[in-house]
Coordinates of C-alpha atoms and ligand atoms in Angstrom, one line a residue:
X1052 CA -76.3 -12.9 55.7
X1053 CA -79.1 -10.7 53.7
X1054 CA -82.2 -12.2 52.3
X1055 CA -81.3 -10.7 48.4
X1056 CA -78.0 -9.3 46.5
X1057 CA -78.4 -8.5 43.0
X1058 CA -75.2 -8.6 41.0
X1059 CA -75.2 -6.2 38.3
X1060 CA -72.9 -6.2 35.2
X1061 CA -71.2 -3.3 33.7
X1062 CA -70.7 -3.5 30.3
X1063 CA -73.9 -2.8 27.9
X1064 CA -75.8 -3.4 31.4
X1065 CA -74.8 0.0 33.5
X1066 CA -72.7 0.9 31.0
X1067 CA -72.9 1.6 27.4
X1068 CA -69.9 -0.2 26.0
X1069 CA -70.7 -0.2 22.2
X1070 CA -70.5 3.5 22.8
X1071 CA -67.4 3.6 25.2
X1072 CA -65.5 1.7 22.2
X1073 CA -66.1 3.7 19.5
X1074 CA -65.5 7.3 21.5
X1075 CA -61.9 5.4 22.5
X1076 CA -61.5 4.6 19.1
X1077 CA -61.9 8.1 18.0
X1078 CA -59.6 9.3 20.9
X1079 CA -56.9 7.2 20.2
X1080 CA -57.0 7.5 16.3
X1081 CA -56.5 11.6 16.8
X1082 CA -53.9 10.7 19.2
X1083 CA -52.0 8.1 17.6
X1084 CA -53.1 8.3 13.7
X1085 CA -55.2 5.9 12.3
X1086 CA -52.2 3.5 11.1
X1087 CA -51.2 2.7 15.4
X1088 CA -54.3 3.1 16.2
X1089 CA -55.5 0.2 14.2
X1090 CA -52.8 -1.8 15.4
X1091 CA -53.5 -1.5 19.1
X1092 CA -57.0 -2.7 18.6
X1093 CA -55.5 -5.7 16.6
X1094 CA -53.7 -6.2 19.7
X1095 CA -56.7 -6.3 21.6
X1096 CA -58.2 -8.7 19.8
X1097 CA -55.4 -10.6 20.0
X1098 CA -55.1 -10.6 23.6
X1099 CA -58.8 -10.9 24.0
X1100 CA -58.9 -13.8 22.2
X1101 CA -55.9 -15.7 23.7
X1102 CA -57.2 -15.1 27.2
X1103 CA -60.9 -15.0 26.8
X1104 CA -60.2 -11.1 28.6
X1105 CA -60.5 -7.6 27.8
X1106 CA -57.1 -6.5 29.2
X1107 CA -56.7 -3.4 28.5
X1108 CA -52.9 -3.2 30.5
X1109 CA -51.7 -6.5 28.4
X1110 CA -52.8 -4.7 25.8
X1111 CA -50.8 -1.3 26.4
X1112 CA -47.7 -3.9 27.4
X1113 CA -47.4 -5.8 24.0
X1114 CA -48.6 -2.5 22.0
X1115 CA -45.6 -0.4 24.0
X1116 CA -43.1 -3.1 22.5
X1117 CA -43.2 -2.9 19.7
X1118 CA -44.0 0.9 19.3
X1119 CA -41.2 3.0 17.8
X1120 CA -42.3 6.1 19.5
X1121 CA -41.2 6.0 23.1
X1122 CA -44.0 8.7 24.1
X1123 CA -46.5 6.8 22.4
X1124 CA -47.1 4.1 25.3
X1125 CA -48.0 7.3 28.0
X1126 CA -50.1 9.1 25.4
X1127 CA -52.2 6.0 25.3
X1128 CA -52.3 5.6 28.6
X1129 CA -53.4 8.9 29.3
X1130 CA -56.3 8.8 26.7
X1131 CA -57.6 5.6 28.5
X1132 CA -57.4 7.3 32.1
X1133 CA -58.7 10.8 31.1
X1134 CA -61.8 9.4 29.3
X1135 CA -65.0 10.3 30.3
X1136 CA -66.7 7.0 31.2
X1137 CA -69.4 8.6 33.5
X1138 CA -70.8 10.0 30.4
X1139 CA -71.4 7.0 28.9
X1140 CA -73.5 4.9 32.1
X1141 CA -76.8 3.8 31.0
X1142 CA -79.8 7.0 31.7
X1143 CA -81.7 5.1 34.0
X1144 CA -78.3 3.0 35.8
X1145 CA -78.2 5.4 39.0
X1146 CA -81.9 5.1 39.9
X1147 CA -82.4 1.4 38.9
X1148 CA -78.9 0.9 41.2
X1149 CA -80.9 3.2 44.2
X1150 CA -84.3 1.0 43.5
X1151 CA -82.5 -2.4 44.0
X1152 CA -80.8 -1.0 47.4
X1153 CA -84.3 -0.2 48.6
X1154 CA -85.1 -4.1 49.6
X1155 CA -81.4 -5.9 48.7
X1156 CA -77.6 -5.5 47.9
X1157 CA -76.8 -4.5 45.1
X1158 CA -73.5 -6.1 43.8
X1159 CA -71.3 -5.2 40.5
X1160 CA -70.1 -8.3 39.1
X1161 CA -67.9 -7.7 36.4
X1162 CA -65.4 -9.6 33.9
X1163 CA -62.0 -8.2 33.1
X1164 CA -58.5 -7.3 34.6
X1165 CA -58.2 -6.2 37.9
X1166 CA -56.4 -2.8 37.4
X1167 CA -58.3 -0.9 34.2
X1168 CA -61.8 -2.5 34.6
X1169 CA -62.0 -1.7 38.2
X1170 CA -60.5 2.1 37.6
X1171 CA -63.2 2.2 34.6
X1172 CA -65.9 1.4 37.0
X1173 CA -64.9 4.1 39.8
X1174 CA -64.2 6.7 36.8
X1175 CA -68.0 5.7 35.5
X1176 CA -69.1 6.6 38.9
X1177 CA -70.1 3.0 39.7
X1178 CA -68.3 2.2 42.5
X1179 CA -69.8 5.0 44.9
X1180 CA -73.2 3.7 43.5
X1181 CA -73.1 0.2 44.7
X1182 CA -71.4 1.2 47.9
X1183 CA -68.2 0.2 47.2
X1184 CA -69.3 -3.3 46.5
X1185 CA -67.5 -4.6 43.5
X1186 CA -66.6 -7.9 42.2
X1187 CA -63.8 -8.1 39.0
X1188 CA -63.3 -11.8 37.6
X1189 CA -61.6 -13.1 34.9
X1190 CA -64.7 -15.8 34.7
X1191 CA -67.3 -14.4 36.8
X1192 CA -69.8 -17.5 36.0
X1193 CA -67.3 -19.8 37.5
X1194 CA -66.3 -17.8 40.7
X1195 CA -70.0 -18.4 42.1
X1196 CA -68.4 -19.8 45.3
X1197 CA -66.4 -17.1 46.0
X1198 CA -69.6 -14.3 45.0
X1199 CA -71.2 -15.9 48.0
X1200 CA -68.3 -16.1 50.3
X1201 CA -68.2 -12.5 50.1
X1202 CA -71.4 -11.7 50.0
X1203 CA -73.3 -14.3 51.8
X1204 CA -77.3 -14.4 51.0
X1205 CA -80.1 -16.3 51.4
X1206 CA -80.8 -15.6 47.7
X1207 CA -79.2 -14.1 44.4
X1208 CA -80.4 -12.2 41.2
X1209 CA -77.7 -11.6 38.2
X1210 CA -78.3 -8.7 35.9
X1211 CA -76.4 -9.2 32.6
X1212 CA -76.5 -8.7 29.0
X1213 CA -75.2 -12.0 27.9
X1214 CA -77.3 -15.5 27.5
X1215 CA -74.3 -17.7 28.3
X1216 CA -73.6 -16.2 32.0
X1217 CA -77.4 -16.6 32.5
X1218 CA -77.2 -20.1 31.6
X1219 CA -73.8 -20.8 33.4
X1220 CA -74.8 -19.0 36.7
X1221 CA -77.9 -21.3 36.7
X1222 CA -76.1 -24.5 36.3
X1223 CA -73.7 -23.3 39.2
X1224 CA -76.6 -22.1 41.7
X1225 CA -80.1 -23.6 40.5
X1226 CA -82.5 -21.7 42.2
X1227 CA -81.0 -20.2 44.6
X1228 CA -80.4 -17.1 42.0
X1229 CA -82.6 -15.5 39.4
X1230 CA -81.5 -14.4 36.4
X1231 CA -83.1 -10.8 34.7
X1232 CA -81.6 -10.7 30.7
X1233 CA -81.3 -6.7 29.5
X1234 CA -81.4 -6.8 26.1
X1235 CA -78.7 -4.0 25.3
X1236 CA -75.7 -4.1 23.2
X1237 CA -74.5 -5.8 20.6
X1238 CA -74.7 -9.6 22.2
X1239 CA -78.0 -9.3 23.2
X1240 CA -79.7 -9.3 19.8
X1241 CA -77.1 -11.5 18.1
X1242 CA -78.5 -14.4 17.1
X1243 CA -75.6 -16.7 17.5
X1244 CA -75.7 -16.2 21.7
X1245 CA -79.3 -17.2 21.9
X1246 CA -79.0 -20.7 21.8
X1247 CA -79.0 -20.7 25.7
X1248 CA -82.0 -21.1 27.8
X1249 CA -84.2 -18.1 28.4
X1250 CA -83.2 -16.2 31.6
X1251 CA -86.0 -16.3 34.1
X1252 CA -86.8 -13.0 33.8
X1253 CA -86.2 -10.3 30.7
X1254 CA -86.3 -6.8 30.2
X1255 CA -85.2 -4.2 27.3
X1256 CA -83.1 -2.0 28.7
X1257 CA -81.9 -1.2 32.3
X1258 CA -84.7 1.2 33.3
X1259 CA -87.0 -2.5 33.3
X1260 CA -85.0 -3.0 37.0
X1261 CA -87.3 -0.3 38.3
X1262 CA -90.5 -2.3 37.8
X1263 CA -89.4 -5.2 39.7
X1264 CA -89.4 -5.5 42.9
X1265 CA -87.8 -8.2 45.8
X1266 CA -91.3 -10.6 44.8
X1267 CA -89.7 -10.9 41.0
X1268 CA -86.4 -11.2 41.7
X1269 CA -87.3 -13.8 44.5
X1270 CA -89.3 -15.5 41.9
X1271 CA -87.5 -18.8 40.9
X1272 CA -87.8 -19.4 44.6
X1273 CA -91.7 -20.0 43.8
Ligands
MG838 MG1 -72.0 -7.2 29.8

């Protein structure tokens, strides 16, 4: 049991994912034409929207059948796994990740499928950062009890970009987690996600981590 793990998101949190997108967009437009291209990002959607998931290998399943091209599927596939996603982690993620292991654990807690998210987060350089320590749900608000099975603590912080899981992870755990909003990426200044309470603490972009220490994070304790 530690006193403190912070659970830190990936997407538009460590990562930038607005950016991620539209370099694989580009990619996969030179490598398939814009016409295929389009459709496997309708297929995305699609599958996105059916299962409330980015799934990048359902994706690449229902794109592949119903591509003509049989060496289309492993041209994709090897876009996706040869991208550069260490490029695209936030300036200021690596020393806000070192700050937060100076007085607690710091956790990656991440939505998506277990096979391309979690390579994505190794390839981003993530996974060494944090130790090893990393968490993929399909739901991550509602696997709270399963968060503190493996990493039992006396108290939690969430880092995340989105108002709901703020609100959600609140609701599950009360006050025995605080929750820090980093307004980057395209949910965080929509309008239409703010209809949630105000996370306990907020800060502008990842580098805010720095200026808080175990006292802030421990606040909603108070
Ligand atoms: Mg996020």
């Amino acid at each position: 049991m530690t006193d403190l793990v912070v659970l830190l998101d990936v997407d538009n949190t460590l990562l930038d994912n607005d950016l991620v997108r539209t370099g694989l967009e580009q990619e996969l437009s030179g490598v398939l034409g814009r016409g295929q291209a389009s459709r496997f990002w309708e297929i995305y959607e699609q599958v996105r929207a059916e299962t409330d998931l980015v799934n990048f290998p359902e994706t690449m399943e229902r794109f592949g059948q119903e591509c003509p091209d049989t060496g289309c599927l492993s041209r994709v596939s090897a876009t996706l796994y040869a991208f550069p996603f260490d490029r695209y982690v936030f300036p200021e993620s690596l020393s806000a990740i070192r700050h937060v292991a100076s007085f607690a654990t710091p956790v990656i807690l991440s939505d998506g499928d277990q096979l391309f998210q979690r390579y994505k987060i190794r390839a981003a350089g993530l996974e060494e950062a944090v130790g090893g320590n990393v968490l993929v749900y399909v739901h991550k608000e509602q696997s709270t009890g399963d968060i503190c099975k493996r990493f039992p603590a006396t108290h939690y912080a969430i880092v995340d970009d989105k108002t709901w899981i703020h609100a959600a992870m609140k609701a599950a755990m009360g006050e025995q987690i605080t929750t820090v909003m980093v307004c980057q990426g395209q949910y965080a200044h929509d309008p239409a996600h703010h209809s949630f309470p105000e996370a306990d603490l907020t800060i502008e972009g990842i580098g805010g981590l720095l200026a808080l220490g175990p006292e802030w994070l421990n606040a909603s304790r108070a």
